[in-house]
């Protein structure tokens, strides 16, 4: 662990990748500690369960020793720490609650409501299909929202975009396709083409293969 940097406990390609996207875009340095999400073993020894009893990412240890869990919270913290004025957001900013809104949307409408079930091995195909049926309304809402905007908050990229972009990284594995939603699809491409994001996805794909976890369906 590098002294004085926050430590992100990270399982490749999972939602903690959104936290890495936000940190990279905002220029917020993090130490990344890899872990196997199935066994909870940390690459450098020990178990995530001793840090976060739920054994979940995103989990962030702040330099003060304080622990943050919940991806939306970790993303808010990262964005609040950015040295880049354009990127940093705090509760004093006018669009702060829009940021909280879209983080909540990504967490509850997409991540936990859709991915949670579709990636749950024990769920039947019928249940998964039913859950996939919730996606179009949510995609349509995003598509309409993005009709006159580059990013979720308008013209400036934010941690909410980081969360939504992570959703797109795994959308194909979840058999979800946004190509018929013009604005949303253009946004998806725009975000996935950002160099820092591309770099992190590639490095996570390599690490995922190296760890041989096989937790995400092809
Ligand atoms: N409430 C947490 C849940 C995040 C979550 O579901 N993380 C998944 C990876 S994307 C995870 O850690 N799954 C392992 C498990 O639940 O045992 C958050 O919002 O960050």
mmCIF file of C-alpha atoms and ligand atoms in Angstrom:
data_model
loop_
_atom_site.group_PDB
_atom_site.id
_atom_site.type_symbol
_atom_site.label_atom_id
_atom_site.label_comp_id
_atom_site.label_asym_id
_atom_site.label_seq_id
_atom_site.Cartn_x
_atom_site.Cartn_y
_atom_site.Cartn_z
ATOM 1 C CA UNK A 1 0.000 0.000 0.000
ATOM 2 C CA UNK A 2 1.371 3.433 -0.926
ATOM 3 C CA UNK A 3 1.341 5.719 2.087
ATOM 4 C CA UNK A 4 -1.165 8.568 2.058
ATOM 5 C CA UNK A 5 -3.051 7.400 -1.008
ATOM 6 C CA UNK A 6 -6.527 5.946 -0.737
ATOM 7 C CA UNK A 7 -6.680 2.213 -1.454
ATOM 8 C CA UNK A 8 -9.359 0.891 -3.767
ATOM 9 C CA UNK A 9 -10.097 -2.806 -3.327
ATOM 10 C CA UNK A 10 -10.770 -3.854 -6.856
ATOM 11 C CA UNK A 11 -11.989 -6.949 -8.669
ATOM 12 C CA UNK A 12 -11.282 -6.627 -12.409
ATOM 13 C CA UNK A 13 -14.244 -5.640 -14.596
ATOM 14 C CA UNK A 14 -16.644 -5.301 -11.659
ATOM 15 C CA UNK A 15 -18.248 -2.039 -10.509
ATOM 16 C CA UNK A 16 -15.045 -0.890 -8.818
ATOM 17 C CA UNK A 17 -13.838 -0.279 -12.377
ATOM 18 C CA UNK A 18 -16.258 2.681 -12.395
ATOM 19 C CA UNK A 19 -14.316 4.055 -9.431
ATOM 20 C CA UNK A 20 -11.094 3.677 -11.393
ATOM 21 C CA UNK A 21 -12.643 5.481 -14.378
ATOM 22 C CA UNK A 22 -13.671 8.394 -12.161
ATOM 23 C CA UNK A 23 -10.278 8.577 -10.482
ATOM 24 C CA UNK A 24 -8.458 8.562 -13.821
ATOM 25 C CA UNK A 25 -10.728 11.195 -15.365
ATOM 26 C CA UNK A 26 -10.456 13.391 -12.291
ATOM 27 C CA UNK A 27 -6.721 12.936 -11.740
ATOM 28 C CA UNK A 28 -7.254 11.431 -8.295
ATOM 29 C CA UNK A 29 -4.442 8.974 -7.492
ATOM 30 C CA UNK A 30 -5.432 5.684 -5.898
ATOM 31 C CA UNK A 31 -3.568 2.588 -4.851
ATOM 32 C CA UNK A 32 -5.342 -0.389 -6.381
ATOM 33 C CA UNK A 33 -5.421 -3.625 -4.440
ATOM 34 C CA UNK A 34 -6.684 -6.480 -6.588
ATOM 35 C CA UNK A 35 -8.820 -9.234 -5.196
ATOM 36 C CA UNK A 36 -10.569 -12.375 -6.284
ATOM 37 C CA UNK A 37 -14.277 -11.627 -5.907
ATOM 38 C CA UNK A 38 -15.207 -15.282 -5.626
ATOM 39 C CA UNK A 39 -12.787 -16.196 -2.815
ATOM 40 C CA UNK A 40 -12.456 -12.605 -1.468
ATOM 41 C CA UNK A 41 -8.672 -13.135 -1.274
ATOM 42 C CA UNK A 42 -6.598 -10.006 -1.689
ATOM 43 C CA UNK A 43 -3.655 -10.273 -4.039
ATOM 44 C CA UNK A 44 -1.316 -9.003 -1.334
ATOM 45 C CA UNK A 45 -2.682 -11.337 1.331
ATOM 46 C CA UNK A 46 -5.689 -11.254 3.614
ATOM 47 C CA UNK A 47 -9.371 -11.198 2.850
ATOM 48 C CA UNK A 48 -11.786 -8.488 1.747
ATOM 49 C CA UNK A 49 -14.199 -9.900 4.323
ATOM 50 C CA UNK A 50 -11.958 -8.568 7.092
ATOM 51 C CA UNK A 51 -12.300 -5.094 5.579
ATOM 52 C CA UNK A 52 -15.880 -5.119 4.313
ATOM 53 C CA UNK A 53 -17.981 -7.858 5.968
ATOM 54 C CA UNK A 54 -20.216 -8.009 2.878
ATOM 55 C CA UNK A 55 -17.189 -8.879 0.748
ATOM 56 C CA UNK A 56 -18.223 -6.375 -1.895
ATOM 57 C CA UNK A 57 -16.563 -3.789 -4.064
ATOM 58 C CA UNK A 58 -16.371 -0.844 -4.409
ATOM 59 C CA UNK A 59 -14.574 -0.520 -1.066
ATOM 60 C CA UNK A 60 -12.193 2.368 -0.491
ATOM 61 C CA UNK A 61 -9.831 2.898 2.414
ATOM 62 C CA UNK A 62 -9.138 6.606 2.864
ATOM 63 C CA UNK A 63 -5.695 7.867 3.948
ATOM 64 C CA UNK A 64 -7.250 8.635 7.359
ATOM 65 C CA UNK A 65 -8.072 4.931 7.746
ATOM 66 C CA UNK A 66 -11.791 5.593 7.330
ATOM 67 C CA UNK A 67 -13.606 3.107 5.132
ATOM 68 C CA UNK A 68 -16.080 3.930 2.379
ATOM 69 C CA UNK A 69 -18.336 1.358 0.777
ATOM 70 C CA UNK A 70 -21.094 1.650 -1.852
ATOM 71 C CA UNK A 71 -19.941 2.520 -5.334
ATOM 72 C CA UNK A 72 -22.035 5.688 -5.482
ATOM 73 C CA UNK A 73 -20.394 6.974 -2.280
ATOM 74 C CA UNK A 74 -16.912 6.054 -3.456
ATOM 75 C CA UNK A 75 -17.580 7.869 -6.739
ATOM 76 C CA UNK A 76 -18.840 10.980 -4.937
ATOM 77 C CA UNK A 77 -15.764 11.022 -2.737
ATOM 78 C CA UNK A 78 -13.424 10.614 -5.704
ATOM 79 C CA UNK A 79 -15.077 13.451 -7.589
ATOM 80 C CA UNK A 80 -14.940 15.704 -4.530
ATOM 81 C CA UNK A 81 -11.150 15.207 -4.377
ATOM 82 C CA UNK A 82 -10.271 16.073 -7.947
ATOM 83 C CA UNK A 83 -7.598 18.758 -8.354
ATOM 84 C CA UNK A 84 -9.288 19.652 -11.650
ATOM 85 C CA UNK A 85 -11.777 22.493 -11.036
ATOM 86 C CA UNK A 86 -13.830 21.416 -14.033
ATOM 87 C CA UNK A 87 -14.259 17.947 -12.641
ATOM 88 C CA UNK A 88 -14.479 18.468 -8.901
ATOM 89 C CA UNK A 89 -17.990 18.509 -7.439
ATOM 90 C CA UNK A 90 -19.008 19.239 -3.872
ATOM 91 C CA UNK A 91 -22.454 19.819 -2.324
ATOM 92 C CA UNK A 92 -22.028 23.561 -3.007
ATOM 93 C CA UNK A 93 -22.141 23.016 -6.766
ATOM 94 C CA UNK A 94 -25.425 23.693 -8.560
ATOM 95 C CA UNK A 95 -25.480 20.326 -10.304
ATOM 96 C CA UNK A 96 -24.456 18.312 -7.235
ATOM 97 C CA UNK A 97 -27.889 16.812 -6.697
ATOM 98 C CA UNK A 98 -28.129 15.877 -10.357
ATOM 99 C CA UNK A 99 -24.867 14.025 -9.825
ATOM 100 C CA UNK A 100 -26.359 12.218 -6.808
ATOM 101 C CA UNK A 101 -29.508 11.532 -8.840
ATOM 102 C CA UNK A 102 -27.669 9.832 -11.701
ATOM 103 C CA UNK A 103 -25.406 7.880 -9.376
ATOM 104 C CA UNK A 104 -28.539 6.621 -7.622
ATOM 105 C CA UNK A 105 -30.080 5.763 -10.974
ATOM 106 C CA UNK A 106 -27.027 3.775 -12.076
ATOM 107 C CA UNK A 107 -26.820 1.988 -8.728
ATOM 108 C CA UNK A 108 -30.470 1.066 -8.271
ATOM 109 C CA UNK A 109 -32.036 0.981 -11.722
ATOM 110 C CA UNK A 110 -29.174 -0.538 -13.692
ATOM 111 C CA UNK A 111 -26.540 -2.133 -11.487
ATOM 112 C CA UNK A 112 -28.491 -3.767 -8.696
ATOM 113 C CA UNK A 113 -31.808 -4.165 -10.457
ATOM 114 C CA UNK A 114 -30.606 -5.531 -13.789
ATOM 115 C CA UNK A 115 -27.010 -6.781 -13.551
ATOM 116 C CA UNK A 116 -27.559 -8.263 -10.099
ATOM 117 C CA UNK A 117 -30.160 -10.653 -11.454
ATOM 118 C CA UNK A 118 -28.876 -11.237 -14.958
ATOM 119 C CA UNK A 119 -25.413 -12.151 -13.632
ATOM 120 C CA UNK A 120 -26.798 -14.261 -10.798
ATOM 121 C CA UNK A 121 -25.898 -17.836 -11.719
ATOM 122 C CA UNK A 122 -28.833 -19.382 -9.872
ATOM 123 C CA UNK A 123 -31.500 -17.187 -11.506
ATOM 124 C CA UNK A 124 -33.554 -19.049 -14.085
ATOM 125 C CA UNK A 125 -33.514 -17.924 -17.725
ATOM 126 C CA UNK A 126 -37.150 -16.897 -17.316
ATOM 127 C CA UNK A 127 -36.348 -14.603 -14.394
ATOM 128 C CA UNK A 128 -33.353 -13.133 -16.254
ATOM 129 C CA UNK A 129 -35.468 -12.446 -19.325
ATOM 130 C CA UNK A 130 -38.114 -10.770 -17.216
ATOM 131 C CA UNK A 131 -35.489 -8.517 -15.657
ATOM 132 C CA UNK A 132 -33.986 -7.709 -19.071
ATOM 133 C CA UNK A 133 -37.499 -6.551 -19.952
ATOM 134 C CA UNK A 134 -37.029 -3.642 -17.517
ATOM 135 C CA UNK A 135 -34.114 -2.286 -19.528
ATOM 136 C CA UNK A 136 -35.873 -0.617 -22.508
ATOM 137 C CA UNK A 137 -37.736 1.934 -20.355
ATOM 138 C CA UNK A 138 -34.523 2.844 -18.592
ATOM 139 C CA UNK A 139 -32.590 3.073 -21.860
ATOM 140 C CA UNK A 140 -35.324 5.250 -23.337
ATOM 141 C CA UNK A 141 -35.174 7.575 -20.344
ATOM 142 C CA UNK A 142 -31.399 7.901 -20.759
ATOM 143 C CA UNK A 143 -31.748 8.346 -24.515
ATOM 144 C CA UNK A 144 -34.192 11.231 -24.060
ATOM 145 C CA UNK A 145 -32.040 12.790 -21.371
ATOM 146 C CA UNK A 146 -28.973 12.684 -23.616
ATOM 147 C CA UNK A 147 -30.752 14.153 -26.667
ATOM 148 C CA UNK A 148 -29.240 17.595 -26.002
ATOM 149 C CA UNK A 149 -26.295 16.680 -23.767
ATOM 150 C CA UNK A 150 -22.841 15.210 -24.152
ATOM 151 C CA UNK A 151 -22.822 13.754 -20.634
ATOM 152 C CA UNK A 152 -25.311 12.997 -17.872
ATOM 153 C CA UNK A 153 -24.751 16.373 -16.203
ATOM 154 C CA UNK A 154 -24.588 18.349 -19.433
ATOM 155 C CA UNK A 155 -21.323 19.366 -21.034
ATOM 156 C CA UNK A 156 -18.959 18.173 -18.309
ATOM 157 C CA UNK A 157 -18.047 14.571 -17.713
ATOM 158 C CA UNK A 158 -18.644 13.331 -14.169
ATOM 159 C CA UNK A 159 -18.461 10.303 -11.906
ATOM 160 C CA UNK A 160 -22.038 9.440 -12.941
ATOM 161 C CA UNK A 161 -20.706 8.908 -16.468
ATOM 162 C CA UNK A 162 -18.054 6.635 -14.994
ATOM 163 C CA UNK A 163 -20.762 4.455 -13.426
ATOM 164 C CA UNK A 164 -22.876 4.328 -16.589
ATOM 165 C CA UNK A 165 -19.819 3.579 -18.718
ATOM 166 C CA UNK A 166 -19.009 0.589 -16.549
ATOM 167 C CA UNK A 167 -22.548 -0.669 -17.217
ATOM 168 C CA UNK A 168 -21.732 -0.574 -20.931
ATOM 169 C CA UNK A 169 -18.495 -2.498 -20.412
ATOM 170 C CA UNK A 170 -20.566 -5.515 -19.342
ATOM 171 C CA UNK A 171 -23.837 -4.865 -21.199
ATOM 172 C CA UNK A 172 -23.031 -7.336 -23.971
ATOM 173 C CA UNK A 173 -22.260 -10.060 -21.393
ATOM 174 C CA UNK A 174 -25.701 -9.361 -19.917
ATOM 175 C CA UNK A 175 -27.252 -9.644 -23.401
ATOM 176 C CA UNK A 176 -28.323 -6.033 -23.347
ATOM 177 C CA UNK A 177 -28.047 -3.913 -26.445
ATOM 178 C CA UNK A 178 -28.491 -0.152 -26.695
ATOM 179 C CA UNK A 179 -27.699 0.211 -30.393
ATOM 180 C CA UNK A 180 -31.256 1.193 -31.286
ATOM 181 C CA UNK A 181 -31.159 4.151 -28.874
ATOM 182 C CA UNK A 182 -29.420 6.761 -30.988
ATOM 183 C CA UNK A 183 -28.339 9.272 -28.340
ATOM 184 C CA UNK A 184 -27.501 6.652 -25.762
ATOM 185 C CA UNK A 185 -25.501 4.626 -28.247
ATOM 186 C CA UNK A 186 -23.551 7.689 -29.391
ATOM 187 C CA UNK A 187 -22.850 8.511 -25.741
ATOM 188 C CA UNK A 188 -21.756 4.912 -25.088
ATOM 189 C CA UNK A 189 -19.268 5.076 -27.954
ATOM 190 C CA UNK A 190 -18.058 8.532 -26.881
ATOM 191 C CA UNK A 191 -17.380 7.329 -23.357
ATOM 192 C CA UNK A 192 -15.781 4.007 -24.318
ATOM 193 C CA UNK A 193 -13.464 5.799 -26.746
ATOM 194 C CA UNK A 194 -12.026 8.074 -24.074
ATOM 195 C CA UNK A 195 -8.324 7.115 -23.877
ATOM 196 C CA UNK A 196 -8.126 6.786 -20.073
ATOM 197 C CA UNK A 197 -11.224 4.630 -20.040
ATOM 198 C CA UNK A 198 -10.000 2.440 -22.879
ATOM 199 C CA UNK A 199 -6.673 1.953 -21.141
ATOM 200 C CA UNK A 200 -8.339 0.851 -17.901
ATOM 201 C CA UNK A 201 -10.722 -1.532 -19.654
ATOM 202 C CA UNK A 202 -7.832 -3.160 -21.499
ATOM 203 C CA UNK A 203 -5.741 -3.475 -18.371
ATOM 204 C CA UNK A 204 -8.710 -4.923 -16.442
ATOM 205 C CA UNK A 205 -9.441 -7.429 -19.210
ATOM 206 C CA UNK A 206 -5.827 -8.619 -19.035
ATOM 207 C CA UNK A 207 -5.917 -8.850 -15.254
ATOM 208 C CA UNK A 208 -9.277 -10.652 -15.313
ATOM 209 C CA UNK A 209 -7.844 -13.265 -17.692
ATOM 210 C CA UNK A 210 -4.674 -13.587 -15.613
ATOM 211 C CA UNK A 211 -6.703 -14.188 -12.433
ATOM 212 C CA UNK A 212 -8.909 -16.784 -14.141
ATOM 213 C CA UNK A 213 -11.935 -15.856 -12.019
ATOM 214 C CA UNK A 214 -14.569 -16.469 -14.713
ATOM 215 C CA UNK A 215 -17.314 -14.660 -12.787
ATOM 216 C CA UNK A 216 -18.802 -12.875 -15.803
ATOM 217 C CA UNK A 217 -20.659 -14.866 -18.484
ATOM 218 C CA UNK A 218 -19.214 -14.506 -22.027
HETATM 219 N N1 LIG B 1 -23.981 -2.042 -2.398
HETATM 220 C C1 LIG B 1 -22.762 -2.205 -3.141
HETATM 221 C C2 LIG B 1 -22.920 -3.420 -4.017
HETATM 222 C C3 LIG B 1 -21.904 -3.490 -5.108
HETATM 223 C C4 LIG B 1 -21.860 -4.849 -5.762
HETATM 224 O O1 LIG B 1 -22.886 -5.493 -5.980
HETATM 225 N N2 LIG B 1 -20.654 -5.248 -6.083
HETATM 226 C C5 LIG B 1 -20.449 -6.538 -6.677
HETATM 227 C C6 LIG B 1 -19.471 -6.431 -7.854
HETATM 228 S S1 LIG B 1 -20.067 -5.432 -9.176
HETATM 229 C C7 LIG B 1 -19.843 -7.439 -5.642
HETATM 230 O O2 LIG B 1 -18.998 -7.015 -4.878
HETATM 231 N N3 LIG B 1 -20.299 -8.692 -5.612
HETATM 232 C C8 LIG B 1 -19.769 -9.695 -4.747
HETATM 233 C C9 LIG B 1 -20.737 -10.130 -3.709
HETATM 234 O O3 LIG B 1 -21.833 -9.543 -3.590
HETATM 235 O O4 LIG B 1 -20.395 -11.087 -2.997
HETATM 236 C C10 LIG B 1 -22.439 -0.951 -3.955
HETATM 237 O O5 LIG B 1 -23.373 -0.216 -4.278
HETATM 238 O O6 LIG B 1 -21.271 -0.734 -4.243
#
